[in-house]
Amino acid sequence: MKTNLSERNIRSFLNKENEPRSITVFDGIDSTNAYLKRNVRKDTETGTTVIADSQTNGRGRLGRTFYSPADTGMYMSVVFRAEDIGDISLITIAACTAACRALEDTAGVYPRIKWVNDIFLRGKKVCGILAESLTDPQTHRITHVIVGIGVNISTKDFPKDIRDIAGSVCEKGMSREKLAAEILNNLIPMCKNTADSDIIDYYGEHLMIVGKEVEYTLNGEERRGTVLGINEKGNLTVRTNDGGEDILKSGEISLGSKNFV
Ligand code: BTN
């Protein structure tokens, strides 16, 4: 079936200052992130966007998959040149903020952020972010970052293994083109200006589990503490049960899944 996603409609909702020069729409694809990883060249511009009606191999963090059926979700990836990004270590925080704010503004909902890259609504995950970097094989320097964003807009029948955790934004659905454009309107300036204090403030205000006790593994040690919030580097701060403070960096820790249900 042909997708009803159109580049023209997406552009009609875009702010002109950060409008991407290239937006490519696919009916179906393996993964918009994987497509860009295969196709980004040295001169690929910041803002280059790929959006698909469905993905056969949608990818998530930590080698997980992202269920991406046709018609009911928004699956999009955007390229950033390394020199255009404020602070690369904050790109997932900026992208999560951009997606959360776009959902709030276009769907009229109040989503919450599960540190570091997931967005929840009514206790279920409705959106995930996957940022992947590309490096120059000679210099080993990062040349580009691909930011992938997947939103379950009105998906109902999730596979059994994610049925308890995955949810959708609204049963009736909404304009995917408007949502994609609003994400781009937020994402491009936020990833360029990651130092903007509004980003961390917004992220912190929408963070789940603040004040809750969590279990985590830090440097191989099982620990417990109460979440305080995030710091300016996007790290999670936790008051430990012995009165100290742990600073948790994504990738270095694992939080028990029962913290989030
Ligand atoms: C996660 O849940 O861990 C991140 C999910 C990211 C999914 C999006 S959908 C568009 C882009 N293409 C992919 O293959 N993944 C991202």
PDB file of C-alpha atoms and ligand atoms in Angstrom:
ATOM      1  CA  MET A   1       0.000   0.000   0.000  1.00  0.00           C
ATOM      2  CA  LYS A   2       1.254   3.448  -0.810  1.00  0.00           C
ATOM      3  CA  THR A   3       2.016   5.687   2.133  1.00  0.00           C
ATOM      4  CA  ASN A   4       0.020   8.821   2.735  1.00  0.00           C
ATOM      5  CA  LEU A   5       3.148  10.569   4.022  1.00  0.00           C
ATOM      6  CA  SER A   6       4.151  13.450   1.804  1.00  0.00           C
ATOM      7  CA  GLU A   7       7.254  15.608   1.814  1.00  0.00           C
ATOM      8  CA  ARG A   8       5.163  18.584   0.717  1.00  0.00           C
ATOM      9  CA  ASN A   9       2.796  18.282   3.651  1.00  0.00           C
ATOM     10  CA  ILE A  10       5.701  17.911   6.089  1.00  0.00           C
ATOM     11  CA  ARG A  11       7.292  21.065   4.638  1.00  0.00           C
ATOM     12  CA  SER A  12       4.031  22.984   5.017  1.00  0.00           C
ATOM     13  CA  PHE A  13       4.380  22.677   8.823  1.00  0.00           C
ATOM     14  CA  LEU A  14       8.116  23.477   9.011  1.00  0.00           C
ATOM     15  CA  ASN A  15       9.657  26.671  10.359  1.00  0.00           C
ATOM     16  CA  LYS A  16      11.660  28.220   7.566  1.00  0.00           C
ATOM     17  CA  GLU A  17      14.836  29.037   9.548  1.00  0.00           C
ATOM     18  CA  ASN A  18      15.914  25.433  10.056  1.00  0.00           C
ATOM     19  CA  GLU A  19      14.168  23.809   7.104  1.00  0.00           C
ATOM     20  CA  PRO A  20      16.123  20.718   5.909  1.00  0.00           C
ATOM     21  CA  ARG A  21      17.127  20.794   2.266  1.00  0.00           C
ATOM     22  CA  SER A  22      16.591  17.068   1.863  1.00  0.00           C
ATOM     23  CA  ILE A  23      13.586  15.097   3.134  1.00  0.00           C
ATOM     24  CA  THR A  24      13.137  11.598   1.681  1.00  0.00           C
ATOM     25  CA  VAL A  25       9.950   9.636   2.256  1.00  0.00           C
ATOM     26  CA  PHE A  26       9.806   5.841   1.928  1.00  0.00           C
ATOM     27  CA  ASP A  27       6.776   3.545   1.944  1.00  0.00           C
ATOM     28  CA  GLY A  28       8.771   0.807   3.608  1.00  0.00           C
ATOM     29  CA  ILE A  29      12.420   0.428   4.544  1.00  0.00           C
ATOM     30  CA  ASP A  30      14.558  -1.783   6.786  1.00  0.00           C
ATOM     31  CA  SER A  31      15.459   1.075   9.149  1.00  0.00           C
ATOM     32  CA  THR A  32      15.743   4.813   8.550  1.00  0.00           C
ATOM     33  CA  ASN A  33      18.861   4.922  10.758  1.00  0.00           C
ATOM     34  CA  ALA A  34      20.453   2.034   8.849  1.00  0.00           C
ATOM     35  CA  TYR A  35      19.566   3.693   5.529  1.00  0.00           C
ATOM     36  CA  LEU A  36      21.353   6.878   6.544  1.00  0.00           C
ATOM     37  CA  LYS A  37      24.320   4.953   7.913  1.00  0.00           C
ATOM     38  CA  ARG A  38      24.703   3.412   4.442  1.00  0.00           C
ATOM     39  CA  ASN A  39      24.154   6.635   2.541  1.00  0.00           C
ATOM     40  CA  VAL A  40      25.681   9.521   4.471  1.00  0.00           C
ATOM     41  CA  ARG A  41      28.612  11.049   2.575  1.00  0.00           C
ATOM     42  CA  LYS A  42      31.258  13.551   3.646  1.00  0.00           C
ATOM     43  CA  ASP A  43      29.177  16.466   2.403  1.00  0.00           C
ATOM     44  CA  THR A  44      25.777  15.317   3.717  1.00  0.00           C
ATOM     45  CA  GLU A  45      24.158  18.341   5.340  1.00  0.00           C
ATOM     46  CA  THR A  46      22.794  18.772   8.828  1.00  0.00           C
ATOM     47  CA  GLY A  47      19.024  18.287   8.758  1.00  0.00           C
ATOM     48  CA  THR A  48      18.997  15.645   6.004  1.00  0.00           C
ATOM     49  CA  THR A  49      15.897  13.655   6.916  1.00  0.00           C
ATOM     50  CA  VAL A  50      14.506  10.236   6.069  1.00  0.00           C
ATOM     51  CA  ILE A  51      10.999   9.203   7.109  1.00  0.00           C
ATOM     52  CA  ALA A  52       9.223   5.912   6.449  1.00  0.00           C
ATOM     53  CA  ASP A  53       5.681   4.607   6.698  1.00  0.00           C
ATOM     54  CA  SER A  54       7.000   1.308   8.076  1.00  0.00           C
ATOM     55  CA  GLN A  55      10.266  -0.407   8.970  1.00  0.00           C
ATOM     56  CA  THR A  56      11.026  -4.122   8.738  1.00  0.00           C
ATOM     57  CA  ASN A  57      14.048  -3.862  11.032  1.00  0.00           C
ATOM     58  CA  GLY A  58      13.469  -0.823  13.229  1.00  0.00           C
ATOM     59  CA  ARG A  59      16.339  -0.620  15.684  1.00  0.00           C
ATOM     60  CA  GLY A  60      16.477   0.465  19.300  1.00  0.00           C
ATOM     61  CA  ARG A  61      19.240   0.972  21.837  1.00  0.00           C
ATOM     62  CA  LEU A  62      21.232  -1.944  23.204  1.00  0.00           C
ATOM     63  CA  GLY A  63      20.546  -4.069  20.112  1.00  0.00           C
ATOM     64  CA  ARG A  64      16.789  -4.078  20.659  1.00  0.00           C
ATOM     65  CA  THR A  65      14.223  -3.802  17.869  1.00  0.00           C
ATOM     66  CA  PHE A  66      11.618  -1.084  17.457  1.00  0.00           C
ATOM     67  CA  TYR A  67       8.239  -2.367  16.274  1.00  0.00           C
ATOM     68  CA  SER A  68       7.356  -0.227  13.255  1.00  0.00           C
ATOM     69  CA  PRO A  69       4.085  -1.198  11.526  1.00  0.00           C
ATOM     70  CA  ALA A  70       2.603   0.818   8.626  1.00  0.00           C
ATOM     71  CA  ASP A  71       0.147   3.719   8.983  1.00  0.00           C
ATOM     72  CA  THR A  72       0.138   3.993  12.772  1.00  0.00           C
ATOM     73  CA  GLY A  73       3.614   5.255  13.679  1.00  0.00           C
ATOM     74  CA  MET A  74       6.200   7.886  12.826  1.00  0.00           C
ATOM     75  CA  TYR A  75       9.708   6.627  12.052  1.00  0.00           C
ATOM     76  CA  MET A  76      12.246   9.295  11.183  1.00  0.00           C
ATOM     77  CA  SER A  77      16.018   9.817  11.182  1.00  0.00           C
ATOM     78  CA  VAL A  78      17.913  13.079  10.904  1.00  0.00           C
ATOM     79  CA  VAL A  79      21.608  13.674  10.157  1.00  0.00           C
ATOM     80  CA  PHE A  80      23.759  16.153  12.085  1.00  0.00           C
ATOM     81  CA  ARG A  81      27.275  17.062  11.049  1.00  0.00           C
ATOM     82  CA  ALA A  82      29.531  16.814  14.110  1.00  0.00           C
ATOM     83  CA  GLU A  83      30.667  20.431  13.848  1.00  0.00           C
ATOM     84  CA  ASP A  84      27.044  21.638  13.946  1.00  0.00           C
ATOM     85  CA  ILE A  85      26.223  19.876  17.227  1.00  0.00           C
ATOM     86  CA  GLY A  86      26.666  21.836  20.454  1.00  0.00           C
ATOM     87  CA  ASP A  87      27.842  19.009  22.716  1.00  0.00           C
ATOM     88  CA  ILE A  88      27.615  15.510  21.235  1.00  0.00           C
ATOM     89  CA  SER A  89      27.228  13.925  24.671  1.00  0.00           C
ATOM     90  CA  LEU A  90      23.945  15.831  25.085  1.00  0.00           C
ATOM     91  CA  ILE A  91      22.393  14.885  21.761  1.00  0.00           C
ATOM     92  CA  THR A  92      20.066  12.192  23.135  1.00  0.00           C
ATOM     93  CA  ILE A  93      18.882  14.578  25.865  1.00  0.00           C
ATOM     94  CA  ALA A  94      18.234  17.284  23.238  1.00  0.00           C
ATOM     95  CA  ALA A  95      16.440  14.852  20.894  1.00  0.00           C
ATOM     96  CA  CYS A  96      14.281  13.472  23.699  1.00  0.00           C
ATOM     97  CA  THR A  97      13.349  17.007  24.719  1.00  0.00           C
ATOM     98  CA  ALA A  98      12.499  17.907  21.111  1.00  0.00           C
ATOM     99  CA  ALA A  99      10.258  14.846  20.661  1.00  0.00           C
ATOM    100  CA  CYS A 100       8.566  15.292  24.040  1.00  0.00           C
ATOM    101  CA  ARG A 101       7.835  18.961  23.401  1.00  0.00           C
ATOM    102  CA  ALA A 102       6.510  18.211  19.891  1.00  0.00           C
ATOM    103  CA  LEU A 103       4.182  15.547  21.299  1.00  0.00           C
ATOM    104  CA  GLU A 104       2.985  17.923  23.985  1.00  0.00           C
ATOM    105  CA  ASP A 105       2.302  20.691  21.456  1.00  0.00           C
ATOM    106  CA  THR A 106       0.737  18.639  18.658  1.00  0.00           C
ATOM    107  CA  ALA A 107      -1.145  15.937  20.577  1.00  0.00           C
ATOM    108  CA  GLY A 108      -2.024  17.987  23.667  1.00  0.00           C
ATOM    109  CA  VAL A 109      -0.669  15.292  25.979  1.00  0.00           C
ATOM    110  CA  TYR A 110       1.769  15.478  28.903  1.00  0.00           C
ATOM    111  CA  PRO A 111       4.417  12.823  28.243  1.00  0.00           C
ATOM    112  CA  ARG A 112       7.140  11.908  30.716  1.00  0.00           C
ATOM    113  CA  ILE A 113      10.772  11.066  29.985  1.00  0.00           C
ATOM    114  CA  LYS A 114      12.435   7.870  31.139  1.00  0.00           C
ATOM    115  CA  TRP A 115      16.114   8.718  31.328  1.00  0.00           C
ATOM    116  CA  VAL A 116      17.772   8.614  28.988  1.00  0.00           C
ATOM    117  CA  ASN A 117      15.998   8.057  25.681  1.00  0.00           C
ATOM    118  CA  ASP A 118      12.382   6.935  26.131  1.00  0.00           C
ATOM    119  CA  ILE A 119       9.118   8.844  26.319  1.00  0.00           C
ATOM    120  CA  PHE A 120       6.190   7.457  28.258  1.00  0.00           C
ATOM    121  CA  LEU A 121       2.506   8.310  28.354  1.00  0.00           C
ATOM    122  CA  ARG A 122      -0.021   6.791  30.775  1.00  0.00           C
ATOM    123  CA  GLY A 123       2.744   4.463  32.027  1.00  0.00           C
ATOM    124  CA  LYS A 124       3.599   3.025  28.585  1.00  0.00           C
ATOM    125  CA  LYS A 125       6.472   3.727  26.207  1.00  0.00           C
ATOM    126  CA  VAL A 126       5.258   5.680  23.175  1.00  0.00           C
ATOM    127  CA  CYS A 127       8.528   6.968  21.743  1.00  0.00           C
ATOM    128  CA  GLY A 128      12.186   5.939  21.591  1.00  0.00           C
ATOM    129  CA  ILE A 129      15.311   7.742  20.421  1.00  0.00           C
ATOM    130  CA  LEU A 130      18.398   6.121  18.918  1.00  0.00           C
ATOM    131  CA  ALA A 131      21.443   8.338  18.271  1.00  0.00           C
ATOM    132  CA  GLU A 132      24.260   6.680  16.318  1.00  0.00           C
ATOM    133  CA  SER A 133      27.544   8.253  15.327  1.00  0.00           C
ATOM    134  CA  LEU A 134      29.587   7.796  12.171  1.00  0.00           C
ATOM    135  CA  THR A 135      33.366   8.059  12.353  1.00  0.00           C
ATOM    136  CA  ASP A 136      36.071   8.783   9.824  1.00  0.00           C
ATOM    137  CA  PRO A 137      37.997   5.498   9.418  1.00  0.00           C
ATOM    138  CA  GLN A 138      41.288   7.376   9.112  1.00  0.00           C
ATOM    139  CA  THR A 139      41.038   9.875  11.963  1.00  0.00           C
ATOM    140  CA  HIS A 140      38.516   7.908  14.105  1.00  0.00           C
ATOM    141  CA  ARG A 141      36.789  11.236  14.695  1.00  0.00           C
ATOM    142  CA  ILE A 142      32.997  11.470  14.708  1.00  0.00           C
ATOM    143  CA  THR A 143      31.865  13.059  11.454  1.00  0.00           C
ATOM    144  CA  HIS A 144      28.060  12.801  11.746  1.00  0.00           C
ATOM    145  CA  VAL A 145      25.415  11.732  14.219  1.00  0.00           C
ATOM    146  CA  ILE A 146      22.174  10.151  13.063  1.00  0.00           C
ATOM    147  CA  VAL A 147      19.244  10.789  15.365  1.00  0.00           C
ATOM    148  CA  GLY A 148      16.401   8.289  14.942  1.00  0.00           C
ATOM    149  CA  ILE A 149      13.015   8.886  16.502  1.00  0.00           C
ATOM    150  CA  GLY A 150      10.157   6.399  16.552  1.00  0.00           C
ATOM    151  CA  VAL A 151       6.675   7.238  17.843  1.00  0.00           C
ATOM    152  CA  ASN A 152       3.781   4.814  18.296  1.00  0.00           C
ATOM    153  CA  ILE A 153       0.956   7.121  17.327  1.00  0.00           C
ATOM    154  CA  SER A 154      -2.060   4.811  17.224  1.00  0.00           C
ATOM    155  CA  THR A 155      -0.535   1.313  17.084  1.00  0.00           C
ATOM    156  CA  LYS A 156      -2.768  -1.157  18.911  1.00  0.00           C
ATOM    157  CA  ASP A 157      -1.620  -4.722  18.386  1.00  0.00           C
ATOM    158  CA  PHE A 158       1.903  -4.880  19.765  1.00  0.00           C
ATOM    159  CA  PRO A 159       3.827  -8.179  19.751  1.00  0.00           C
ATOM    160  CA  LYS A 160       3.412 -10.196  22.936  1.00  0.00           C
ATOM    161  CA  ASP A 161       6.897  -9.457  24.319  1.00  0.00           C
ATOM    162  CA  ILE A 162       6.322  -5.675  24.411  1.00  0.00           C
ATOM    163  CA  ARG A 163       2.539  -5.583  24.990  1.00  0.00           C
ATOM    164  CA  ASP A 164       2.897  -4.703  28.656  1.00  0.00           C
ATOM    165  CA  ILE A 165       5.350  -1.867  28.143  1.00  0.00           C
ATOM    166  CA  ALA A 166       4.494  -0.313  24.738  1.00  0.00           C
ATOM    167  CA  GLY A 167       1.621   2.109  24.231  1.00  0.00           C
ATOM    168  CA  SER A 168       0.381   4.722  21.795  1.00  0.00           C
ATOM    169  CA  VAL A 169      -0.163   8.450  21.850  1.00  0.00           C
ATOM    170  CA  CYS A 170      -3.827   8.516  20.852  1.00  0.00           C
ATOM    171  CA  GLU A 171      -6.317   5.900  19.678  1.00  0.00           C
ATOM    172  CA  LYS A 172      -7.767   8.047  16.923  1.00  0.00           C
ATOM    173  CA  GLY A 173      -4.369   8.910  15.459  1.00  0.00           C
ATOM    174  CA  MET A 174      -3.100  12.306  14.372  1.00  0.00           C
ATOM    175  CA  SER A 175      -1.229  13.885  11.496  1.00  0.00           C
ATOM    176  CA  ARG A 176       2.134  12.149  11.247  1.00  0.00           C
ATOM    177  CA  GLU A 177       3.345  14.906   8.926  1.00  0.00           C
ATOM    178  CA  LYS A 178       2.551  17.618  11.468  1.00  0.00           C
ATOM    179  CA  LEU A 179       4.225  15.639  14.241  1.00  0.00           C
ATOM    180  CA  ALA A 180       7.320  14.965  12.094  1.00  0.00           C
ATOM    181  CA  ALA A 181       7.566  18.660  11.203  1.00  0.00           C
ATOM    182  CA  GLU A 182       7.128  19.789  14.802  1.00  0.00           C
ATOM    183  CA  ILE A 183       9.838  17.351  15.914  1.00  0.00           C
ATOM    184  CA  LEU A 184      12.160  18.804  13.246  1.00  0.00           C
ATOM    185  CA  ASN A 185      11.247  22.366  14.284  1.00  0.00           C
ATOM    186  CA  ASN A 186      12.462  21.537  17.797  1.00  0.00           C
ATOM    187  CA  LEU A 187      15.179  18.987  17.053  1.00  0.00           C
ATOM    188  CA  ILE A 188      17.389  20.944  14.669  1.00  0.00           C
ATOM    189  CA  PRO A 189      17.871  24.069  16.831  1.00  0.00           C
ATOM    190  CA  MET A 190      18.094  22.028  20.050  1.00  0.00           C
ATOM    191  CA  CYS A 191      20.825  19.714  18.752  1.00  0.00           C
ATOM    192  CA  LYS A 192      22.747  22.720  17.452  1.00  0.00           C
ATOM    193  CA  ASN A 193      22.422  24.582  20.789  1.00  0.00           C
ATOM    194  CA  THR A 194      22.603  21.824  23.372  1.00  0.00           C
ATOM    195  CA  ALA A 195      23.893  24.343  25.946  1.00  0.00           C
ATOM    196  CA  ASP A 196      20.530  26.126  25.979  1.00  0.00           C
ATOM    197  CA  SER A 197      19.471  25.772  29.619  1.00  0.00           C
ATOM    198  CA  ASP A 198      15.808  25.432  28.572  1.00  0.00           C
ATOM    199  CA  ILE A 199      16.632  21.948  27.277  1.00  0.00           C
ATOM    200  CA  ILE A 200      17.921  20.562  30.578  1.00  0.00           C
ATOM    201  CA  ASP A 201      15.170  22.420  32.476  1.00  0.00           C
ATOM    202  CA  TYR A 202      12.428  20.975  30.273  1.00  0.00           C
ATOM    203  CA  TYR A 203      13.964  17.495  30.380  1.00  0.00           C
ATOM    204  CA  GLY A 204      14.290  17.634  34.185  1.00  0.00           C
ATOM    205  CA  GLU A 205      10.679  18.799  34.617  1.00  0.00           C
ATOM    206  CA  HIS A 206       9.412  15.888  32.519  1.00  0.00           C
ATOM    207  CA  LEU A 207      11.667  13.244  34.062  1.00  0.00           C
ATOM    208  CA  MET A 208       9.976  10.143  35.504  1.00  0.00           C
ATOM    209  CA  ILE A 209      11.046   8.614  38.790  1.00  0.00           C
ATOM    210  CA  VAL A 210      12.283  11.808  40.453  1.00  0.00           C
ATOM    211  CA  GLY A 211      11.988  11.160  44.200  1.00  0.00           C
ATOM    212  CA  LYS A 212      11.599   7.418  43.639  1.00  0.00           C
ATOM    213  CA  GLU A 213      13.908   4.743  44.943  1.00  0.00           C
ATOM    214  CA  VAL A 214      15.794   2.903  42.200  1.00  0.00           C
ATOM    215  CA  GLU A 215      18.103  -0.068  42.014  1.00  0.00           C
ATOM    216  CA  TYR A 216      21.087   0.142  39.719  1.00  0.00           C
ATOM    217  CA  THR A 217      24.408  -1.453  38.983  1.00  0.00           C
ATOM    218  CA  LEU A 218      27.392   0.885  39.085  1.00  0.00           C
ATOM    219  CA  ASN A 219      30.909  -0.424  38.438  1.00  0.00           C
ATOM    220  CA  GLY A 220      29.603  -3.959  38.931  1.00  0.00           C
ATOM    221  CA  GLU A 221      28.093  -3.131  42.332  1.00  0.00           C
ATOM    222  CA  GLU A 222      24.358  -3.385  43.083  1.00  0.00           C
ATOM    223  CA  ARG A 223      23.187  -0.121  44.647  1.00  0.00           C
ATOM    224  CA  ARG A 224      20.008   1.635  45.744  1.00  0.00           C
ATOM    225  CA  GLY A 225      19.142   5.288  46.038  1.00  0.00           C
ATOM    226  CA  THR A 226      16.575   8.026  45.449  1.00  0.00           C
ATOM    227  CA  VAL A 227      16.570   9.880  42.137  1.00  0.00           C
ATOM    228  CA  LEU A 228      17.284  13.599  42.502  1.00  0.00           C
ATOM    229  CA  GLY A 229      17.174  14.641  38.821  1.00  0.00           C
ATOM    230  CA  ILE A 230      19.708  15.262  36.051  1.00  0.00           C
ATOM    231  CA  ASN A 231      22.726  17.529  36.069  1.00  0.00           C
ATOM    232  CA  GLU A 232      23.917  19.894  33.302  1.00  0.00           C
ATOM    233  CA  LYS A 233      25.772  17.012  31.632  1.00  0.00           C
ATOM    234  CA  GLY A 234      22.569  14.985  31.344  1.00  0.00           C
ATOM    235  CA  ASN A 235      23.685  12.491  33.992  1.00  0.00           C
ATOM    236  CA  LEU A 236      21.171  11.103  36.477  1.00  0.00           C
ATOM    237  CA  THR A 237      21.870  12.127  40.067  1.00  0.00           C
ATOM    238  CA  VAL A 238      20.901   9.763  42.860  1.00  0.00           C
ATOM    239  CA  ARG A 239      20.984  10.210  46.654  1.00  0.00           C
ATOM    240  CA  THR A 240      22.391   6.931  47.956  1.00  0.00           C
ATOM    241  CA  ASN A 241      20.950   5.279  51.024  1.00  0.00           C
ATOM    242  CA  ASP A 242      24.114   6.090  52.988  1.00  0.00           C
ATOM    243  CA  GLY A 243      23.691   9.840  52.261  1.00  0.00           C
ATOM    244  CA  GLY A 244      26.171  10.106  49.359  1.00  0.00           C
ATOM    245  CA  GLU A 245      25.452  11.031  45.766  1.00  0.00           C
ATOM    246  CA  ASP A 246      25.944   8.837  42.697  1.00  0.00           C
ATOM    247  CA  ILE A 247      26.169  10.291  39.227  1.00  0.00           C
ATOM    248  CA  LEU A 248      24.908   7.821  36.657  1.00  0.00           C
ATOM    249  CA  LYS A 249      26.042   8.066  33.056  1.00  0.00           C
ATOM    250  CA  SER A 250      23.993   6.280  30.411  1.00  0.00           C
ATOM    251  CA  GLY A 251      25.828   3.272  29.052  1.00  0.00           C
ATOM    252  CA  GLU A 252      27.661   2.744  32.325  1.00  0.00           C
ATOM    253  CA  ILE A 253      24.726   1.704  34.439  1.00  0.00           C
ATOM    254  CA  SER A 254      21.676  -0.475  34.222  1.00  0.00           C
ATOM    255  CA  LEU A 255      18.510   0.393  36.103  1.00  0.00           C
ATOM    256  CA  GLY A 256      16.223  -2.418  37.226  1.00  0.00           C
ATOM    257  CA  SER A 257      13.201  -2.600  34.886  1.00  0.00           C
ATOM    258  CA  LYS A 258      10.780  -2.691  37.807  1.00  0.00           C
ATOM    259  CA  ASN A 259      11.734   0.937  38.429  1.00  0.00           C
ATOM    260  CA  PHE A 260       9.604   1.948  35.476  1.00  0.00           C
ATOM    261  CA  VAL A 261       6.421  -0.048  35.574  1.00  0.00           C
TER     262      VAL A 261
HETATM  263  C1  BTN B   1      14.729   2.648  21.519  1.00  0.00           C
HETATM  264  O1  BTN B   1      13.564   2.423  21.837  1.00  0.00           O
HETATM  265  O2  BTN B   1      15.704   2.113  22.132  1.00  0.00           O
HETATM  266  C2  BTN B   1      15.028   3.568  20.383  1.00  0.00           C
HETATM  267  C3  BTN B   1      14.053   3.376  19.244  1.00  0.00           C
HETATM  268  C4  BTN B   1      14.375   4.239  18.048  1.00  0.00           C
HETATM  269  C5  BTN B   1      13.458   3.924  16.896  1.00  0.00           C
HETATM  270  C6  BTN B   1      13.662   4.833  15.729  1.00  0.00           C
HETATM  271  S1  BTN B   1      12.431   4.617  14.498  1.00  0.00           S
HETATM  272  C7  BTN B   1      13.353   5.591  13.384  1.00  0.00           C
HETATM  273  C8  BTN B   1      14.803   5.210  13.557  1.00  0.00           C
HETATM  274  N1  BTN B   1      15.119   4.047  12.756  1.00  0.00           N
HETATM  275  C9  BTN B   1      15.436   2.992  13.501  1.00  0.00           C
HETATM  276  O3  BTN B   1      15.744   1.868  13.057  1.00  0.00           O
HETATM  277  N2  BTN B   1      15.379   3.311  14.793  1.00  0.00           N
HETATM  278  C10 BTN B   1      15.001   4.691  14.991  1.00  0.00           C
END
